[in-house]
Short mmCIF file of C-alpha atoms and ligand atoms in Angstrom, two decimals:
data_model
loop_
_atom_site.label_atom_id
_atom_site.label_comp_id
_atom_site.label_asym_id
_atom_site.label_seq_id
_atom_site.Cartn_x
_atom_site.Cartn_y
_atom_site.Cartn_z
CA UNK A 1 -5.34 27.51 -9.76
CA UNK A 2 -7.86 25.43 -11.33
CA UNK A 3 -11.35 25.73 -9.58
CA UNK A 4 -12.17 22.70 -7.26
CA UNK A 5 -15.82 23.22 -8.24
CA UNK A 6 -15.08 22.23 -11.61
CA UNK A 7 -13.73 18.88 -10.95
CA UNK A 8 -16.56 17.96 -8.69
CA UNK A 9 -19.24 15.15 -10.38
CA UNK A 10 -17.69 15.97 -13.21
CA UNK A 11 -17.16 12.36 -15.34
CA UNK A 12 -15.04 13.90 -18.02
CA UNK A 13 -12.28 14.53 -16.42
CA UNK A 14 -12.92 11.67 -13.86
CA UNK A 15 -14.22 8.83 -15.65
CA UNK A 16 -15.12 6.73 -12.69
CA UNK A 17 -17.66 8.42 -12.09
CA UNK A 18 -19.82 7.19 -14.54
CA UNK A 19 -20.16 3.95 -13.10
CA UNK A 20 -19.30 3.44 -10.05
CA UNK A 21 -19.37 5.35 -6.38
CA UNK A 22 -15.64 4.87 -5.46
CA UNK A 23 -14.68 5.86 -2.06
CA UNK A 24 -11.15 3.48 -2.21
CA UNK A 25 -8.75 6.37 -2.55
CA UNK A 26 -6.87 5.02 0.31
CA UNK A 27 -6.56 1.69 -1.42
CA UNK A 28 -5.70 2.03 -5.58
CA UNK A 29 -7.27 5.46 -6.83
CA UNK A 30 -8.76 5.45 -10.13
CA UNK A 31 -7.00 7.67 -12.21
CA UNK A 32 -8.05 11.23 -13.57
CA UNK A 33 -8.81 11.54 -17.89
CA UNK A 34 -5.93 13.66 -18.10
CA UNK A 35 -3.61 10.81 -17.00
CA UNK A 36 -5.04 7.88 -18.36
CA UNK A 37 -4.11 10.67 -22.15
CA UNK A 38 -0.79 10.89 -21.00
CA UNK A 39 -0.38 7.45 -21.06
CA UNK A 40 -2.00 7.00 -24.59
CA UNK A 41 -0.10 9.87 -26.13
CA UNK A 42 2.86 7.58 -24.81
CA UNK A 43 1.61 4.20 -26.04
CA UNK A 44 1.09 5.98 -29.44
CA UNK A 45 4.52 7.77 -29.56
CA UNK A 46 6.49 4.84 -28.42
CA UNK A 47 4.46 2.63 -31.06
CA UNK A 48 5.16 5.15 -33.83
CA UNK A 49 8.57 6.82 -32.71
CA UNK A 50 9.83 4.63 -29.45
CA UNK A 51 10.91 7.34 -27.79
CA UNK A 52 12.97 10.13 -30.70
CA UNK A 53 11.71 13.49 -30.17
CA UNK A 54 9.34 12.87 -27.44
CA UNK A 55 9.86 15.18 -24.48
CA UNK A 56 9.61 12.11 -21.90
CA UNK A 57 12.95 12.45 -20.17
CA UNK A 58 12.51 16.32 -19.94
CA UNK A 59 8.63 16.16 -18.52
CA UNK A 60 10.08 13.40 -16.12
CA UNK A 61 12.23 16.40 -14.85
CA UNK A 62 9.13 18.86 -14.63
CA UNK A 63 7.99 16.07 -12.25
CA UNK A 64 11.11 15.97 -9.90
CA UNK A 65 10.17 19.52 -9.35
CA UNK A 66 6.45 18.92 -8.65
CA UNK A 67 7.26 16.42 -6.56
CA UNK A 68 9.45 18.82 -4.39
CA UNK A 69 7.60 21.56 -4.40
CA UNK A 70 4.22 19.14 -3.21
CA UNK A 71 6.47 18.56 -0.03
CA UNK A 72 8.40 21.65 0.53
CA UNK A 73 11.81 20.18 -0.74
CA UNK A 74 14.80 20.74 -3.46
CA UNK A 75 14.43 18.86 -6.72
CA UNK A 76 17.81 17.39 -6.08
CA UNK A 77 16.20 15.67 -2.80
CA UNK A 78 13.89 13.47 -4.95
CA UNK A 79 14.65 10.38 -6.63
CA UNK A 80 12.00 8.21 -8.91
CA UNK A 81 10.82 4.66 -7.13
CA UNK A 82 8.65 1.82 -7.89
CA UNK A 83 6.91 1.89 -4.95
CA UNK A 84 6.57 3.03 -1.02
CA UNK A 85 8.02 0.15 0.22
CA UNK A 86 11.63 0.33 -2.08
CA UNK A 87 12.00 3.91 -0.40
CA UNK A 88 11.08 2.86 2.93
CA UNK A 89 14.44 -0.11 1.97
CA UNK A 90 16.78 2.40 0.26
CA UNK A 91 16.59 4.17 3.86
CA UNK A 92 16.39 0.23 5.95
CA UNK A 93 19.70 -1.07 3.67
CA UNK A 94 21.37 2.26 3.38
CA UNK A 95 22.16 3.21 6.72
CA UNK A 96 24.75 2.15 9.26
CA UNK A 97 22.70 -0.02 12.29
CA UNK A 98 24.72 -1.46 15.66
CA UNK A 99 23.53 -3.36 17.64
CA UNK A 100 20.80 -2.25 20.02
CA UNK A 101 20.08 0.24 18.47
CA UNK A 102 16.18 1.43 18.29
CA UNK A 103 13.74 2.01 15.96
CA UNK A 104 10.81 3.15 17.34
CA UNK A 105 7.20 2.85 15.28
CA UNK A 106 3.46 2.14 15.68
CA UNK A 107 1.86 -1.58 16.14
CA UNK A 108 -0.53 -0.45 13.06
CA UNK A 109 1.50 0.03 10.89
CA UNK A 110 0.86 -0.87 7.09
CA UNK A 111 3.60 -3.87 6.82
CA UNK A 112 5.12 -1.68 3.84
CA UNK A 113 7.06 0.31 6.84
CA UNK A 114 7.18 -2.53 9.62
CA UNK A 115 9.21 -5.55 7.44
CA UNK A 116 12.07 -3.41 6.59
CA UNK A 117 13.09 -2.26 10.12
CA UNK A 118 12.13 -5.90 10.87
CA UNK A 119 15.05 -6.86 8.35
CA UNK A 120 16.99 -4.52 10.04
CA UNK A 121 16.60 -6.24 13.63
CA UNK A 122 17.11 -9.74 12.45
CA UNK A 123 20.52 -8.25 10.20
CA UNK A 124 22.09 -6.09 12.53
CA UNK A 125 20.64 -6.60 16.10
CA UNK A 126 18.65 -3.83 16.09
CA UNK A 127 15.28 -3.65 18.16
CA UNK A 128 11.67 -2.22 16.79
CA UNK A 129 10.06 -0.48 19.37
CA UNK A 130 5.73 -0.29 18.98
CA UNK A 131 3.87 2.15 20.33
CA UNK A 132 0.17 0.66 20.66
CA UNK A 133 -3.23 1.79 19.63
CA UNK A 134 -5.45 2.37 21.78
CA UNK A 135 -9.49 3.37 22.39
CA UNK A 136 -9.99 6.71 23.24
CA UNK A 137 -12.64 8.64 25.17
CA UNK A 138 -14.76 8.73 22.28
CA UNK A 139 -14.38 5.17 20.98
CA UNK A 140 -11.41 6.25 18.52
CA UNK A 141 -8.70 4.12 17.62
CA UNK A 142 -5.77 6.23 18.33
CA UNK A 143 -1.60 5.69 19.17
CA UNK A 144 -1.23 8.60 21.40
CA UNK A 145 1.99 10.30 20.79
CA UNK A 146 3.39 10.64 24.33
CA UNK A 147 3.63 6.66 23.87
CA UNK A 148 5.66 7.45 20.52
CA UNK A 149 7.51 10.31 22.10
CA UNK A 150 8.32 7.85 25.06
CA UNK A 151 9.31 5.03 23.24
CA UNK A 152 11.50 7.79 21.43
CA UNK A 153 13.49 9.30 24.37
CA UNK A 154 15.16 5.86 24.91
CA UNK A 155 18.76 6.86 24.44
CA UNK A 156 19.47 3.99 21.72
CA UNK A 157 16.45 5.62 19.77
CA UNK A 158 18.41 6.09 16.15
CA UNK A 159 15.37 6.64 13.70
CA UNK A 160 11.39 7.23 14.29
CA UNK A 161 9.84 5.54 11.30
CA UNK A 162 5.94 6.53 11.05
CA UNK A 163 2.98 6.64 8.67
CA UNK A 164 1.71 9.90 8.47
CA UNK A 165 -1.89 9.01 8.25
CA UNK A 166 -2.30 5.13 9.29
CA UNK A 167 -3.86 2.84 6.77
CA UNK A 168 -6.69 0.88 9.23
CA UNK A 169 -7.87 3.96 11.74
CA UNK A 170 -6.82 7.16 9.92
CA UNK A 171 -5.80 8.81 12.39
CA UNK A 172 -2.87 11.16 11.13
CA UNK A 173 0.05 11.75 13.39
CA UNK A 174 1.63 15.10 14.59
CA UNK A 175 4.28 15.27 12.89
CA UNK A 176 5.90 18.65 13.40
CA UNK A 177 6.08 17.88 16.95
CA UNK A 178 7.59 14.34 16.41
CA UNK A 179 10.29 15.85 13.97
CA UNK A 180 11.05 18.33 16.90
CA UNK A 181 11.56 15.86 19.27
CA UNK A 182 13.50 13.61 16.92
CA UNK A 183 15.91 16.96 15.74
CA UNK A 184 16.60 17.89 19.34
CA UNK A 185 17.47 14.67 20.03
CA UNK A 186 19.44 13.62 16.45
CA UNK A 187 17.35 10.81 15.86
CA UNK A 188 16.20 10.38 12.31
CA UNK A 189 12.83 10.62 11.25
CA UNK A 190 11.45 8.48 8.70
CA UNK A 191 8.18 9.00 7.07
CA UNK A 192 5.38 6.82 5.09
CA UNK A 193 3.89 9.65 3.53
CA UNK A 194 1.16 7.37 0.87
CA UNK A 195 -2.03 7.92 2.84
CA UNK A 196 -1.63 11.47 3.18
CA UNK A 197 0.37 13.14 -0.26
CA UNK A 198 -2.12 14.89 -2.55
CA UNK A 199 -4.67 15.31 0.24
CA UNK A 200 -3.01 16.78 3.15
CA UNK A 201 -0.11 19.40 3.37
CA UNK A 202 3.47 18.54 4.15
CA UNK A 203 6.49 20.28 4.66
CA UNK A 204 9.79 18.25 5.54
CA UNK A 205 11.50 21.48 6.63
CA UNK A 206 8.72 22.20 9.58
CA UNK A 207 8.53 18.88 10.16
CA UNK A 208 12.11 17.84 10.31
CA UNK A 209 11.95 14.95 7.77
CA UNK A 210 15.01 13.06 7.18
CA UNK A 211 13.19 10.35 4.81
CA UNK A 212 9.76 10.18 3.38
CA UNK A 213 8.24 7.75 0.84
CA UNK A 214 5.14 7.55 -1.53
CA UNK A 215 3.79 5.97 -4.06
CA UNK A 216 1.28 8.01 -6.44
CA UNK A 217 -1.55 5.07 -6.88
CA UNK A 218 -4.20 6.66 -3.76
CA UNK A 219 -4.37 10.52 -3.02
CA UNK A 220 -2.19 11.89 -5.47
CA UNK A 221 -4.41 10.15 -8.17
CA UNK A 222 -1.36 8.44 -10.16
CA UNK A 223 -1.25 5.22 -11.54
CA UNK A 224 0.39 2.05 -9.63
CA UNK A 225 4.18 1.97 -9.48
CA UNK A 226 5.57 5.35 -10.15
CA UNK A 227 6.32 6.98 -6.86
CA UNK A 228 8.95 9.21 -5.11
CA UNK A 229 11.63 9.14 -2.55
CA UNK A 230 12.85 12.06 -0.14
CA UNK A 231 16.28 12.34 1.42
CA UNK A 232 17.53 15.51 2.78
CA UNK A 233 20.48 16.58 1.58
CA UNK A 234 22.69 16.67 4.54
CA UNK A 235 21.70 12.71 4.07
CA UNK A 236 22.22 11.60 0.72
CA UNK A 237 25.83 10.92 0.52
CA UNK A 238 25.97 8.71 4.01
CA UNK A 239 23.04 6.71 2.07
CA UNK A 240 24.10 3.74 0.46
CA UNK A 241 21.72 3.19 -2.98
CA UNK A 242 19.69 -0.16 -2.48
CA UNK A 243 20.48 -1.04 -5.77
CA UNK A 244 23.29 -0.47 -8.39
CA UNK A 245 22.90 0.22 -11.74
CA UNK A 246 23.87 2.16 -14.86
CA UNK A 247 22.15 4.93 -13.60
CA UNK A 248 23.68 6.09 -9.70
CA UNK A 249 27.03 6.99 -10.97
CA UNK A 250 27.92 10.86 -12.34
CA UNK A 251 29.00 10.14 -15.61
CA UNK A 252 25.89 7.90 -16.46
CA UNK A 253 26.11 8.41 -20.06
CA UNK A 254 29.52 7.90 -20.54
CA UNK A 255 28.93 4.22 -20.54
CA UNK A 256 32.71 2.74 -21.46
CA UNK A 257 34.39 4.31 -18.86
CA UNK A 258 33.27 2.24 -15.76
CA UNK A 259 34.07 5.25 -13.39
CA UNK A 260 32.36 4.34 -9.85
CA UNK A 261 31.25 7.48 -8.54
CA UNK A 262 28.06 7.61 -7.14
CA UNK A 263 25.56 11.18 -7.64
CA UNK A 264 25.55 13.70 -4.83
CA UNK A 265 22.02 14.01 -5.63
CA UNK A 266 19.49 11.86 -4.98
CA UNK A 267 19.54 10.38 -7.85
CA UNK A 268 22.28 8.40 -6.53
CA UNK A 269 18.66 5.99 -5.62
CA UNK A 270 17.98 5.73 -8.89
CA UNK A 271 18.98 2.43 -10.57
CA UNK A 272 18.17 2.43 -14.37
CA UNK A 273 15.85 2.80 -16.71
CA UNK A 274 12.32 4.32 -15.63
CA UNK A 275 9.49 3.40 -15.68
CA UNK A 276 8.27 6.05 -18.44
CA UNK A 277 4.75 5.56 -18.95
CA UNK A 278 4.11 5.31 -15.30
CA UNK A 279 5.91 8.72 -14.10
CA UNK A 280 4.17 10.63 -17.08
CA UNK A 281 0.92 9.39 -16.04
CA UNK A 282 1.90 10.53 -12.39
CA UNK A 283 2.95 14.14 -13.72
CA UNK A 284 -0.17 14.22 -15.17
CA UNK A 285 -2.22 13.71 -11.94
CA UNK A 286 0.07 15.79 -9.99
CA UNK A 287 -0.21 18.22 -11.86
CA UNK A 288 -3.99 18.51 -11.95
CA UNK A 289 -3.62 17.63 -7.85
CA UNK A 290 -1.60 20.97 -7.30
CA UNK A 291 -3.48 23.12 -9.65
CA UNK A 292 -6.56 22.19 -7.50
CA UNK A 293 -4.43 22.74 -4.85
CA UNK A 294 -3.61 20.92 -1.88
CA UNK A 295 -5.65 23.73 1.03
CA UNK A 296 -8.77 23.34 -1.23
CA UNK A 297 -8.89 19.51 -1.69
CA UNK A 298 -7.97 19.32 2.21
CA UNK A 299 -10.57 21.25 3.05
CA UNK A 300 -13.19 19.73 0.80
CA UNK A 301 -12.33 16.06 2.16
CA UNK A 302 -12.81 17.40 5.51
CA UNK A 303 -16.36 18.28 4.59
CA UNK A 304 -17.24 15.22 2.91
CA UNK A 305 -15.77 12.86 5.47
CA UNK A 306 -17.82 14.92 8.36
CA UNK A 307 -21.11 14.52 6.48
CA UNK A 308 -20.51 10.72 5.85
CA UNK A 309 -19.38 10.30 9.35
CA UNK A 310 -22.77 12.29 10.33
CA UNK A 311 -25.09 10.62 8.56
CA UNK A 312 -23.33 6.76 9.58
CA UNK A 313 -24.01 7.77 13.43
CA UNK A 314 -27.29 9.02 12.58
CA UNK A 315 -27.59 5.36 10.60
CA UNK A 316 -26.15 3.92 14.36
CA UNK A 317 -22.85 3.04 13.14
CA UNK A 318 -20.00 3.66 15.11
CA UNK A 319 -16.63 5.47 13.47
CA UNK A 320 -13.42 4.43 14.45
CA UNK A 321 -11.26 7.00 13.10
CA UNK A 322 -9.79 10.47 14.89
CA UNK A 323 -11.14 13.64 13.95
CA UNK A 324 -9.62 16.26 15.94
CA UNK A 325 -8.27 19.05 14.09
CA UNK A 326 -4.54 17.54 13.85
CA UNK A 327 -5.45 13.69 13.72
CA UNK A 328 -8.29 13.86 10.91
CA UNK A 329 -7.31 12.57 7.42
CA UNK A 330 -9.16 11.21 4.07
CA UNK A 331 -10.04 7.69 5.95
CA UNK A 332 -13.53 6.95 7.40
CA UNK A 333 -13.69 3.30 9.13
CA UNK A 334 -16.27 2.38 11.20
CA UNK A 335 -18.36 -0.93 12.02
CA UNK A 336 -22.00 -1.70 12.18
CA UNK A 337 -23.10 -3.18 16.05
CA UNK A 338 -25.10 -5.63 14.03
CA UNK A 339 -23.88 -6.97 10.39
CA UNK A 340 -20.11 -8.28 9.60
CA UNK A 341 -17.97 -5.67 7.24
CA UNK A 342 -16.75 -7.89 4.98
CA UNK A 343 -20.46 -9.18 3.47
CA UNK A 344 -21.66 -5.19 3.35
CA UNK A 345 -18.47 -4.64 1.22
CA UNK A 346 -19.16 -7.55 -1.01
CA UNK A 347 -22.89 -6.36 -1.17
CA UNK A 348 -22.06 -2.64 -1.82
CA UNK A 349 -19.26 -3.66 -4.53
CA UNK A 350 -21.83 -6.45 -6.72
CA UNK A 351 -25.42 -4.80 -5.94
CA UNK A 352 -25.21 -1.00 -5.38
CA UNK A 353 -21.34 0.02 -7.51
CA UNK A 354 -20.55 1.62 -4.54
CA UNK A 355 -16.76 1.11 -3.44
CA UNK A 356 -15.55 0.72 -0.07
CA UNK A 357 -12.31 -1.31 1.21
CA UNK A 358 -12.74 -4.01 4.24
CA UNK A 359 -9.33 -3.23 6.20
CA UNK A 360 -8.68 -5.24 10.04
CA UNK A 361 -12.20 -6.56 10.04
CA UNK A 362 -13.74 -2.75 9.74
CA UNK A 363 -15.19 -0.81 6.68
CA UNK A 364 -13.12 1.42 5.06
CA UNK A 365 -14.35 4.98 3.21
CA UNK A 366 -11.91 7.55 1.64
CA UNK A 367 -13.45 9.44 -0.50
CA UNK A 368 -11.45 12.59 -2.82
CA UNK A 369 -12.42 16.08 -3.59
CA UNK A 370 -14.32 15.37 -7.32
CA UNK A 371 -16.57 13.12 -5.16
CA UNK A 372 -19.92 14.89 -4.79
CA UNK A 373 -22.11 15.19 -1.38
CA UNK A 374 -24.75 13.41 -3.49
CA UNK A 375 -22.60 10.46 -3.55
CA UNK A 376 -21.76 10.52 0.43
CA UNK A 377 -25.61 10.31 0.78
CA UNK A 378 -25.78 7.54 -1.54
CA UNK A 379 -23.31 5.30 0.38
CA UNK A 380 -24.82 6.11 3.25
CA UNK A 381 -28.36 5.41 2.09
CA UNK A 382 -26.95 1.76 0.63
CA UNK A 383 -25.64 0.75 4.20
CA UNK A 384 -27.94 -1.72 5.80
CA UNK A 385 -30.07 -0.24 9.19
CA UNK A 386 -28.64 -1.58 12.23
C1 PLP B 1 0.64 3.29 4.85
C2 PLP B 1 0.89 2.54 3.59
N1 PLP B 1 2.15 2.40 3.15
C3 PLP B 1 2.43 1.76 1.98
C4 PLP B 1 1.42 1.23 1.21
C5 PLP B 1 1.72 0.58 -0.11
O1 PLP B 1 3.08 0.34 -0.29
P1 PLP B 1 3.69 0.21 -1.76
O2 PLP B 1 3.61 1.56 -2.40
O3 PLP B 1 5.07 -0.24 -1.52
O4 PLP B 1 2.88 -0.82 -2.49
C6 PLP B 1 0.10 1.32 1.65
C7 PLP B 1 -0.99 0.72 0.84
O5 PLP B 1 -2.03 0.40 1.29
C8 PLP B 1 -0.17 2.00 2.85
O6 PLP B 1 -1.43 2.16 3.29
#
C-alpha cells in the first residue's frame, strides 16, 4: 500500500500539476509520470528492438489480473477493448433479442450506453425503456430507483443496462440492490462502469453483474483507448464476439490450420492485435490506482468534493449532484443563479488554468485524490460572486 499522502500536490509523479488546476477526471484524466514512462520505455524498445525480448505480452497479462481483481472477478472474465462503448456492443450484437423484448435504462444516460440498445430496437424489435430524472427535495438531479426497479418488473424486461455513476448529475446508482432484483428475476444486468472504476469500489459478485464496461482514460488514470470488458462466465460462451479475427479462436497461434473454434474465455472478445502501448500505460496507472488503494482514494474524493460543494453554496451556487451516502460519486455539477456555465468554463480554462468540463448546460468538477484542498479553494475562489 502506497501512502495516499504521498501522491497528494505532489507534481512528480503527477505532472499536471505544475500547470494547471484540473478537476476533468470525469472527462479525459491526465495521466500519472509513471505511465506516461511506461509508454516511453515502449516507444524506445519498439524503436530499438520492436518488440524481441520485451516483456509486453506477459505485463499485458499482469493487467488481466489487475483488472479482475479491481472488480472482484476471474482473470478469464476480462477481455482487452478499445473503448466503453465496443464493450457496451460486444454485449448489444452478442446476444439473442425477440421481439418485445425490454431493455430498461435511464433518460441520462451518456449516449455510449443508450445507441447500442437503440440498435438493438431498430434490429430486432426490441423496446428501451427510460426511467427519468427527476428534482429532488433538495434540488438534486436524481433517477430514483423504484422508477428503474418498476420499469424492470415488466415481464419482457431481458437486460437492465445502467451507468454506475451518471456522466451529467453524478449521482451513482445502487447497484447491489438493482443486481438483486435483476438475479431474482433472470434479467441481465449490464453495467457502464467508466465514471466510477478507480474511484469507487465494485464487486460484480455482490452486485450481480452480468456485463460491465470501462475505459481507463478518467478515474483509473490511463491513457485514451485501452480499456476492459467483463462477462461472467456462465455468459461467455452464449456471447457472440462483435468482431472476428485472428485472435478469438483456441489455437490462435497455429495460424495455417483455419480451425474455427472460438475461446471459452473471454478472450473469445478479443479480435487481434493490441493496442500495446496503450494497455502498458493503463497497467501502469492501475497499478499505482490499487496500490493507493481504492477505500483511501474513495474516501479522500469524498472529502474534497464536500469542501468544494461547501464553499460553492457558501459562494451561492447551487449543486446539482446527490450526495447521500450510496448516490455520492467523484462529480460536482452545479450552476450559478446569475452567469451562463459555458463562459465561466471558457474563463477558468484561458485566465485562471483551472479545469472544469461544461456538461447539459451545467459546470462540471471531478476532482482525484493527488488533488490538494488548496486547489478546491482555488477553484472556488476563481468562480465569479453571484
Ligand atoms: C458514462 C460514460 N460512458 C462512456 C463514456 C465514454 O465512452 P468510450 O469509452 O466509448 O469513449 C463516457 C465519457 O464521457 C461516459 O461518461
Amino acid at each position: 500500500m502506497n501512502a495516499i499522502s504521498t501522491y497528494i500536490g505532489n507534481s512528480d509523479a503527477f505532472p499536471i500539476l505544475r500547470k494547471w488546476n484540473f478537476f476533468n477526471h470525469a472527462g479525459v484524466s491526465p495521466i500519472p509520470r509513471v505511465s506516461a514512462d511506461a509508454m516511453r520505455t515502449w516507444a524506445s524498445q519498439a524503436e530499438s528492438d520492436a518488440y524481441i525480448g520485451t516483456g509486453w505480452y506477459g505485463d499485458i497479462e499482469k493487467l488481466r489480473g489487475l483488472c479482475a481483481s479491481l472488480i472482484h472477478a476471474h482473470r478469464d472474465e476480462i477481455a482487452f477493448i478499445k473503448n466503453t462503448s465496443e464493450g457496451l456492443s460486444i454485449v448489444a450484437r452478442g446476444i439473442d433479442w425477440q421481439y418485445g423484448d425490454v431493455i430498461v435504462t435511464t433518460s441520462v444516460e451518456y449516449p455510449a450506453n443508450m445507441y447500442p440498445w437503440m440498435e438493438v430496437a431498430r434490429s430486432s424489435g426490441a423496446k428501451v425503456m427510460m426511467a427519468n430524472e427527476h428534482d429532488d427535495s433538495h434540488g438534486r438531479r436524481s433517477v430514483p430507483i423504484d422508477k428503474i426497479l418498476e420499469a424492470a418488473a415488466d415481464p419482457k424486461c431481458k437486460m437492465v443496462a445502467l451507468s454506475h455513476v451518471e456522466f451529467a448529475s453524478g449521482q451513482r446508482h445502487d447497484l447491489a440492490r438493482i443486481g438483486q432484483f435483476c438475479r431474482e428475476r433472470g434479467i441481465l444486468f449490464c453495467v457502464d462502469a467508466i465514471q466510477s472504476l478507480g474511484v469507487l469500489p465494485v464487486d460484480v459478485r455482490a452486485m450481480n453483474i452480468d456485463f460491465l464496461s470501462a475505459d481507463g482514460h478518467k478515474w483509473m488514470l490511463g491513457p485514451e483507448g485501452a480499456g476492459f470488458f467483463f462477462c461472467t462466465r456462465e455468459r461467455i460462451e452464449r456471447t457472440r464476439p462483435l468482431m472476428v479475427g485472428w485472435m478469438n479462436v483456441v489455437d490462435a497461434l497455429n495460424y495455417g490450420d483455419y480451425n474455427y473454434r472460438l475461446k471459452s474465455d473471454a478472450g473469445r472478445f478479443e479480435c487481434g492485435t493490441y493496442n500495446v502501448p496503450g494497455l502498458l500505460g493503463f497497467k501502469a496507472s492501475l497499478e499505482l490506482i490499487m496500490a493507493v488503494g481504492i477505500e483511501a482514494i474513495s474516501q479522500r474524493v469524498k472529502m474534497l468534493t464536500d469542501r468544494l460543494i461547501e464553499r460553492l453554496v457558501e459562494k451561492g451556487y447551487r449543486v446539482i449532484s446527490p450526495r447521500e451516502d450510496d448516490a455520492w460519486s467523484g462529480i460536482v455539477s452545479f450552476i450559478s443563479p446569475k452567469h451562463e456555465s459555458k463562459p465561466i468554463q471558457e474563463m477558468l480554462r484561458n485566465q485562471k488554468q483551472t479545469e472544469v468540463a461544461f456538461r447539459e448546460g451545467r459546470l462540471r468538477a471531478s476532482p482525484h485524490f493527488y488533488n490538494s484542498e488548496e486547489q478546491i479553494d482555488r477553484l472556488v475562489e476563481a468562480l465569479p460572486e453571484n
